[in-house]
GROMACS .gro file of C-alpha atoms in nm:
model
  270
    1MET     CA    1   4.436   7.957  15.025
    2THR     CA    2   4.707   7.705  15.269
    3GLY     CA    3   4.772   7.367  15.028
    4SER     CA    4   4.593   7.093  15.225
    5GLU     CA    5   4.220   7.424  15.145
    6ALA     CA    6   4.275   7.357  14.762
    7SER     CA    7   4.419   6.979  14.762
    8PRO     CA    8   4.172   6.778  15.050
    9SER     CA    9   4.292   6.462  15.167
   10PHE     CA   10   4.295   6.234  15.438
   11ARG     CA   11   4.563   5.989  15.568
   12LEU     CA   12   4.409   5.657  15.774
   13ALA     CA   13   4.683   5.504  15.992
   14TYR     CA   14   4.623   5.139  16.032
   15VAL     CA   15   4.829   4.913  16.269
   16PRO     CA   16   4.944   4.456  16.098
   17GLY     CA   17   4.603   4.299  16.167
   18VAL     CA   18   4.342   4.505  16.094
   19THR     CA   19   4.182   4.564  15.735
   20PRO     CA   20   4.022   4.823  15.670
   21THR     CA   21   3.938   4.748  15.279
   22LYS     CA   22   3.584   4.781  15.315
   23TRP     CA   23   3.588   5.135  15.526
   24VAL     CA   24   3.823   5.287  15.252
   25ARG     CA   25   3.555   5.129  14.970
   26ILE     CA   26   3.275   5.320  15.108
   27TRP     CA   27   3.490   5.610  15.166
   28ASN     CA   28   3.563   5.627  14.804
   29GLU     CA   29   3.172   5.628  14.724
   30ARG     CA   30   3.100   5.887  14.956
   31LEU     CA   31   3.399   6.104  14.859
   32PRO     CA   32   3.502   6.030  14.586
   33ASP     CA   33   3.705   6.440  14.582
   34ILE     CA   34   3.884   6.375  14.858
   35PRO     CA   35   4.128   6.079  14.851
   36LEU     CA   36   4.232   5.839  15.186
   37THR     CA   37   4.588   5.798  15.210
   38LEU     CA   38   4.626   5.500  15.389
   39VAL     CA   39   4.952   5.526  15.648
   40GLN     CA   40   5.077   5.102  15.770
   41VAL     CA   41   5.223   5.197  16.149
   42PRO     CA   42   5.356   4.951  16.372
   43ALA     CA   43   5.184   4.893  16.679
   44THR     CA   44   5.396   5.067  16.915
   45ASP     CA   45   5.443   5.348  16.698
   46ALA     CA   46   5.074   5.513  16.611
   47PHE     CA   47   4.985   5.688  16.883
   48ASP     CA   48   5.335   5.867  16.814
   49VAL     CA   49   5.182   5.860  16.468
   50LEU     CA   50   4.826   6.043  16.560
   51ARG     CA   51   4.942   6.244  16.753
   52SER     CA   52   5.219   6.431  16.515
   53GLY     CA   53   4.982   6.523  16.314
   54GLU     CA   54   5.088   6.263  16.043
   55ALA     CA   55   4.795   6.129  15.982
   56ASP     CA   56   4.420   6.246  16.061
   57ALA     CA   57   4.318   5.840  16.172
   58GLY     CA   58   4.361   5.538  16.278
   59PHE     CA   59   4.263   5.154  16.384
   60VAL     CA   60   4.477   5.089  16.689
   61ARG     CA   61   4.489   4.856  16.929
   62LEU     CA   62   4.393   4.961  17.307
   63PRO     CA   63   4.432   5.090  17.517
   64VAL     CA   64   4.421   5.465  17.430
   65ASP     CA   65   4.584   5.815  17.672
   66ARG     CA   66   4.311   5.901  17.624
   67THR     CA   67   4.378   6.215  17.795
   68ASP     CA   68   4.483   6.380  17.448
   69LEU     CA   69   4.347   6.050  17.257
   70ALA     CA   70   4.029   5.954  17.162
   71ALA     CA   71   3.859   5.599  17.036
   72ILE     CA   72   3.551   5.476  16.966
   73PRO     CA   73   3.600   5.049  17.076
   74LEU     CA   74   3.538   4.797  16.716
   75TYR     CA   75   3.584   4.448  16.801
   76THR     CA   76   3.758   4.266  17.015
   77GLU     CA   77   3.987   3.982  16.887
   78THR     CA   78   4.098   3.583  16.919
   79THR     CA   79   4.328   3.488  17.117
   80VAL     CA   80   4.507   3.187  16.942
   81VAL     CA   81   4.772   2.992  16.973
   82VAL     CA   82   5.038   2.968  16.569
   83VAL     CA   83   5.248   2.565  16.590
   84PRO     CA   84   5.331   2.355  16.366
   85LYS     CA   85   5.126   2.187  16.156
   86ASP     CA   86   5.208   1.847  16.290
   87HIS     CA   87   5.191   2.012  16.628
   88LEU     CA   88   5.016   1.750  16.912
   89VAL     CA   89   4.763   2.112  16.941
   90ALA     CA   90   4.666   2.050  16.602
   91ALA     CA   91   4.423   1.809  16.657
   92VAL     CA   92   4.253   2.031  16.894
   93ASP     CA   93   3.980   2.269  16.788
   94GLU     CA   94   4.054   2.452  17.167
   95VAL     CA   95   4.327   2.487  17.413
   96GLY     CA   96   4.338   2.665  17.718
   97PRO     CA   97   4.711   2.753  17.920
   98GLU     CA   98   4.720   2.477  18.157
   99ASP     CA   99   4.758   2.244  17.798
  100LEU     CA  100   5.093   2.528  17.693
  101ALA     CA  101   5.215   2.499  18.040
  102ASP     CA  102   5.523   2.285  17.921
  103GLU     CA  103   5.587   2.472  17.611
  104ILE     CA  104   5.812   2.727  17.525
  105LEU     CA  105   5.604   3.029  17.393
  106LEU     CA  106   5.744   3.288  17.174
  107HIS     CA  107   5.708   3.577  17.368
  108PRO     CA  108   5.824   3.915  17.078
  109LEU     CA  109   5.923   4.300  17.182
  110ASP     CA  110   5.603   4.421  17.000
  111ASP     CA  111   5.389   4.199  17.130
  112THR     CA  112   5.046   4.294  17.133
  113LEU     CA  113   4.865   4.090  17.412
  114ASP     CA  114   4.889   4.235  17.730
  115TRP     CA  115   5.019   3.911  17.990
  116GLU     CA  116   5.080   3.995  18.356
  117ARG     CA  117   5.274   3.652  18.325
  118PRO     CA  118   5.261   3.450  17.959
  119PRO     CA  119   5.200   3.054  17.972
  120GLY     CA  120   5.426   2.828  17.882
  121LEU     CA  121   5.822   2.856  17.966
  122PRO     CA  122   5.988   3.098  17.846
  123ALA     CA  123   6.268   3.137  17.539
  124TYR     CA  124   6.607   3.235  17.532
  125GLU     CA  125   6.567   3.595  17.435
  126ARG     CA  126   6.251   3.745  17.344
  127PRO     CA  127   6.172   3.803  16.936
  128ALA     CA  128   6.239   4.141  16.830
  129THR     CA  129   5.932   4.113  16.595
  130THR     CA  130   5.645   3.916  16.539
  131ALA     CA  131   5.697   3.795  16.212
  132ASP     CA  132   6.067   3.718  16.351
  133ALA     CA  133   5.866   3.475  16.647
  134ILE     CA  134   5.647   3.309  16.385
  135GLU     CA  135   6.021   3.215  16.185
  136LEU     CA  136   6.121   3.060  16.528
  137VAL     CA  137   5.779   2.863  16.520
  138ALA     CA  138   5.743   2.739  16.116
  139ALA     CA  139   6.169   2.682  16.282
  140GLY     CA  140   6.005   2.444  16.587
  141VAL     CA  141   6.190   2.704  16.909
  142GLY     CA  142   5.871   2.669  16.995
  143LEU     CA  143   5.434   2.821  16.983
  144LEU     CA  144   5.346   3.175  16.976
  145VAL     CA  145   5.041   3.293  17.153
  146VAL     CA  146   4.927   3.614  16.952
  147PRO     CA  147   4.506   3.783  16.808
  148GLN     CA  148   4.435   3.599  16.505
  149SER     CA  149   4.438   3.840  16.225
  150LEU     CA  150   4.760   3.804  16.316
  151ALA     CA  151   4.854   3.445  16.286
  152ARG     CA  152   4.609   3.487  15.939
  153LEU     CA  153   4.874   3.814  15.847
  154HIS     CA  154   5.212   3.559  15.831
  155HIS     CA  155   5.061   3.252  15.765
  156ARG     CA  156   5.238   2.998  15.606
  157LYS     CA  157   5.148   2.628  15.435
  158ASP     CA  158   5.428   2.474  15.729
  159LEU     CA  159   5.123   2.649  16.015
  160THR     CA  160   4.789   2.684  16.143
  161TYR     CA  161   4.664   2.793  16.474
  162ARG     CA  162   4.389   2.718  16.751
  163PRO     CA  163   4.156   2.925  16.986
  164VAL     CA  164   4.336   3.007  17.349
  165SER     CA  165   4.102   3.036  17.584
  166ASP     CA  166   4.120   3.268  17.938
  167THR     CA  167   4.410   3.484  17.758
  168PRO     CA  168   4.416   3.793  17.685
  169THR     CA  169   4.253   3.963  17.405
  170SER     CA  170   4.294   4.224  17.154
  171GLN     CA  171   4.105   4.505  17.139
  172ILE     CA  172   4.047   4.746  16.817
  173ALA     CA  173   3.935   5.083  16.801
  174LEU     CA  174   3.936   5.365  16.589
  175SER     CA  175   4.132   5.694  16.724
  176TRP     CA  176   4.154   5.995  16.633
  177PRO     CA  177   4.320   6.354  16.771
  178GLN     CA  178   4.049   6.494  17.040
  179ASP     CA  179   4.167   6.847  16.944
  180ALA     CA  180   4.191   6.803  16.580
  181THR     CA  181   3.824   6.673  16.521
  182THR     CA  182   3.795   6.804  16.159
  183ASP     CA  183   3.527   6.770  15.952
  184MET     CA  184   3.615   6.456  15.755
  185VAL     CA  185   3.686   6.221  16.110
  186GLU     CA  186   3.358   6.268  16.144
  187ASP     CA  187   3.265   6.115  15.761
  188PHE     CA  188   3.514   5.825  15.861
  189ILE     CA  189   3.328   5.762  16.220
  190GLY     CA  190   3.006   5.863  16.045
  191ILE     CA  191   3.144   5.557  15.768
  192VAL     CA  192   3.283   5.342  16.057
  193ARG     CA  193   2.962   5.287  16.285
  194GLY     CA  194   2.693   5.234  15.984
  195ARG     CA  195   2.550   5.574  15.878
  196THR     CA  196   2.354   5.648  15.606
  197VAL     CA  197   2.491   5.894  15.351
  198ASN     CA  198   2.274   6.140  15.462
  199SER     CA  199   2.310   6.125  15.820
  200THR     CA  200   2.387   6.425  15.980
  201ARG     CA  201   2.680   6.328  16.198
  202GLY     CA  202   2.542   6.457  16.527
  203ARG     CA  203   2.540   6.803  16.362
  204ARG     CA  204   2.256   7.039  16.422
  205PRO     CA  205   2.133   7.057  16.047
  206ALA     CA  206   2.093   7.499  15.949
  207ALA     CA  207   1.778   7.568  15.949
  208ALA     CA  208   1.559   7.724  15.687
  209PRO     CA  209   1.536   8.029  15.565
  210GLU     CA  210   1.206   8.200  15.616
  211GLN     CA  211   0.970   8.189  15.363
  212SER     CA  212   0.737   8.494  15.277
  213PRO     CA  213   0.447   8.557  15.190
  214LYS     CA  214   0.513   8.614  14.832
  215ASP     CA  215   0.655   8.244  14.810
  216ARG     CA  216   0.415   8.082  15.031
  217ARG     CA  217   0.180   8.105  14.710
  218ALA     CA  218   0.375   8.056  14.431
  219GLU     CA  219   0.466   7.723  14.688
  220SER     CA  220   0.109   7.674  14.730
  221GLY     CA  221  -0.045   7.691  14.328
  222GLY     CA  222   0.001   8.081  14.236
  223THR     CA  223  -0.158   8.389  14.429
  224ARG     CA  224  -0.531   8.413  14.584
  225ARG     CA  225  -0.783   8.581  14.217
  226LYS     CA  226  -0.990   8.820  14.376
  227PRO     CA  227  -1.360   8.754  14.317
  228ALA     CA  228  -1.602   8.854  14.114
  229ALA     CA  229  -1.801   9.168  14.243
  230GLY     CA  230  -2.166   8.944  14.137
  231ALA     CA  231  -1.994   8.656  14.287
  232SER     CA  232  -1.954   8.897  14.585
  233ALA     CA  233  -2.321   9.045  14.539
  234GLY     CA  234  -2.487   8.701  14.585
  235LYS     CA  235  -2.253   8.622  14.823
  236THR     CA  236  -2.382   8.899  15.049
  237GLY     CA  237  -2.712   8.813  14.962
  238GLY     CA  238  -2.717   8.488  14.920
  239LYS     CA  239  -2.942   8.395  15.221
  240SER     CA  240  -3.171   8.719  15.173
  241ALA     CA  241  -3.305   8.615  14.803
  242GLY     CA  242  -3.272   8.222  14.884
  243THR     CA  243  -3.520   8.344  15.202
  244GLY     CA  244  -3.671   8.495  14.912
  245ARG     CA  245  -3.720   8.203  14.656
  246ARG     CA  246  -3.885   8.035  15.011
  247ARG     CA  247  -4.092   8.179  15.032
  248GLY     CA  248  -4.235   8.202  14.654
  249THR     CA  249  -4.206   7.876  14.655
  250GLY     CA  250  -4.421   7.784  14.929
  251GLY     CA  251  -4.236   7.635  15.181
  252PRO     CA  252  -4.361   7.497  15.543
  253GLN     CA  253  -4.367   7.817  15.695
  254GLY     CA  254  -4.566   7.936  15.367
  255GLY     CA  255  -4.809   8.188  15.348
  256LYS     CA  256  -5.186   8.182  15.125
  257SER     CA  257  -5.020   8.321  14.802
  258GLY     CA  258  -4.797   8.059  14.843
  259ARG     CA  259  -5.135   7.765  14.881
  260SER     CA  260  -5.251   7.912  14.620
  261ALA     CA  261  -4.980   7.804  14.389
  262ARG     CA  262  -4.960   7.455  14.534
  263SER     CA  263  -5.363   7.438  14.412
  264GLY     CA  264  -5.327   7.479  14.046
  265LYS     CA  265  -5.582   7.718  13.979
  266PRO     CA  266  -5.546   7.913  13.688
  267ARG     CA  267  -5.550   8.174  13.568
  268ARG     CA  268  -5.812   8.388  13.353
  269ARG     CA  269  -5.679   8.650  13.158
  270SER     CA  270  -5.855   8.954  13.068
   0.00000   0.00000   0.00000
């Protein structure tokens, strides 16, 4: 028996911005004997972590290379622009790309939005990470367009954000290696999809063993009793006996003796 068989565990990777708390809680309720380990990874490293077996499944950002990885899209995030609280953008509910045309837009190297061309004016250089870009926004260097979850993750009291229309969006998916769809992966897929605890997870349930006649009699309340000899005889002779009684009691088709019985005339004793 290998170590993994002796003490199974499930490793779940997730990229920044994803909050897996709800699904982890359900896992712990349903499978308390199988510990779930969270592995936070940069968005750019998530697929390598899955391919190398460092995690059994993971919450990633699309697109996913479907050659060797499976993926279930879950939800699409709102795109927002992060600005200082005293910026003009903070005074409106939503902006469009044209509203940012004259602004310096920071474009970090770990950007998760698939831009053809980012709006606004390019910065002198690209920040290495989104966290670095947030610091530059706070310093008044420029603005940053990101998925809303990343704006929340890097929240600062001196910054705020507003939705941006007509821009690329980021979509979160559950992904795992196609050739490693284990029972534990199926269990987690069921949790993410909202299946009940009694779900068969799409697999055909095992057929129930065929019961013997003895078992079927036991389930129905016991063995059958043999009828008594008298009861059997009465059953077989019931029609004849009943016919005789009907003749003797003077039915509609009764004979002379039946009419005499109905007349009620007493008989003399000798």
